[in-house]
PDB file of C-alpha atoms in Angstrom:
ATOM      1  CA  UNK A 166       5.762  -3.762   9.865  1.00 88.00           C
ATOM      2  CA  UNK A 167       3.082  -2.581   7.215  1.00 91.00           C
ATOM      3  CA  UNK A 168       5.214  -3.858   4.280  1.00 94.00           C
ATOM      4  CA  UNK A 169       5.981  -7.261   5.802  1.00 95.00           C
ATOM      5  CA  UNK A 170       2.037  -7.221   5.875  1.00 94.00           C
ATOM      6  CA  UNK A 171       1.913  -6.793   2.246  1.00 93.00           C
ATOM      7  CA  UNK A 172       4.604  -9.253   1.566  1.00 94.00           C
ATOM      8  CA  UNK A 173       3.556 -11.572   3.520  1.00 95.00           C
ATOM      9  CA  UNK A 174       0.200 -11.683   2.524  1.00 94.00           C
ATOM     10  CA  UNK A 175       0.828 -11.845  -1.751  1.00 92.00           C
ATOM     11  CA  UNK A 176       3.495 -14.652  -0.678  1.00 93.00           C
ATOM     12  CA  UNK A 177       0.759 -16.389   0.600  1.00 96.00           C
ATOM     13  CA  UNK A 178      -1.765 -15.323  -1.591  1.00 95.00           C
ATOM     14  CA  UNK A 179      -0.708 -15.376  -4.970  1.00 89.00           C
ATOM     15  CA  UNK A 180      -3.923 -15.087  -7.177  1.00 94.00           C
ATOM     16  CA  UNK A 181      -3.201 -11.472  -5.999  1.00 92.00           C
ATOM     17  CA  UNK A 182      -2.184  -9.157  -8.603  1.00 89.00           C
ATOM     18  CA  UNK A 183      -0.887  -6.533  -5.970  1.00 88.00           C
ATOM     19  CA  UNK A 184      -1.565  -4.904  -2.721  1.00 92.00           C
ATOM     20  CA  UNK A 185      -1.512  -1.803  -1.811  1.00 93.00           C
ATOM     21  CA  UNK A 186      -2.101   0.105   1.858  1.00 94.00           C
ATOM     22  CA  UNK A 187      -2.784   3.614   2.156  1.00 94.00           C
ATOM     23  CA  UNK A 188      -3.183   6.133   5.380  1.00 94.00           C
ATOM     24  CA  UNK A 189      -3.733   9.737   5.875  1.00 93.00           C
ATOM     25  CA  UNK A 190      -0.538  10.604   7.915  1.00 89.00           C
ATOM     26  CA  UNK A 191      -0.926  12.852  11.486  1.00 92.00           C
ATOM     27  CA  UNK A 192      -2.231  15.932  10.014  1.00 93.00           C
ATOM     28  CA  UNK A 193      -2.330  15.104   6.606  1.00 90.00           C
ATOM     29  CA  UNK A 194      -4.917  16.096   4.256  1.00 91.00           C
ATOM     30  CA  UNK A 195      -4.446  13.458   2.003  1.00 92.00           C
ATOM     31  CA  UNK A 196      -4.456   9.830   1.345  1.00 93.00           C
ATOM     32  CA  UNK A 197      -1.072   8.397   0.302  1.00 95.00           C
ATOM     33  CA  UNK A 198       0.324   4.515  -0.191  1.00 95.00           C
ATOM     34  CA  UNK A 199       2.289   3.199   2.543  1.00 95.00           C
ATOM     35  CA  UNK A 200       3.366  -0.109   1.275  1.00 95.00           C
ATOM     36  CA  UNK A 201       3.241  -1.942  -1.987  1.00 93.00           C
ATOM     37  CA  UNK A 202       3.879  -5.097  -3.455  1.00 90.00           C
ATOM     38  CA  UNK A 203       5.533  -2.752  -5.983  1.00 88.00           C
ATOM     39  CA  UNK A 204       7.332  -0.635  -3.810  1.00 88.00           C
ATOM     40  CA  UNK A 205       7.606   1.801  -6.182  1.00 90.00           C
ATOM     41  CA  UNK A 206       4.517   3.232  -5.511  1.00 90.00           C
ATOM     42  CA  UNK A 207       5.272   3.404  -1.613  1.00 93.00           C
ATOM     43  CA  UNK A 208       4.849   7.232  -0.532  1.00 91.00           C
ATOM     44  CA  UNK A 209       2.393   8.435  -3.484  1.00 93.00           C
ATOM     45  CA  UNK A 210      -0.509  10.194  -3.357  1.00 92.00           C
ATOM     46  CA  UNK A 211      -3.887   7.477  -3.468  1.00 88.00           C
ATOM     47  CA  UNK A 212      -5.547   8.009  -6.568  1.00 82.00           C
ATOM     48  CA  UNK A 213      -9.173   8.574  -6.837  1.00 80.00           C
ATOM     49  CA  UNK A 214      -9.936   5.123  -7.675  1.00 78.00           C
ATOM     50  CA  UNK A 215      -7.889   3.454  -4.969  1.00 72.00           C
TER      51      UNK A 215
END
């Protein structure tokens, strides 16, 4: 459901460069990316600067 989210909104948004959604997962002690645009950043740990 997230990544149809993300999809969906660069489709329809596309002076977007990219979008990227990040959680802290049940107990989790960090911040990580839970969908992309480039999905091959999908399950990495969130930068600082994110």
């Amino acid at each position: 459901m997230t990544q149809k989210i993300a999809d969906d909104l660069v489709r329809s948004s596309p002076e977007l460069i990219d979008v990227i959604m990040h959680i802290i997962p049940p107990k989790g002690i960090q911040n990580m990316v839970m969908a992309a645009h480039l999905r091959k950043a999908i399950g990495e740990t969130s930068d600082a600067d994110d």
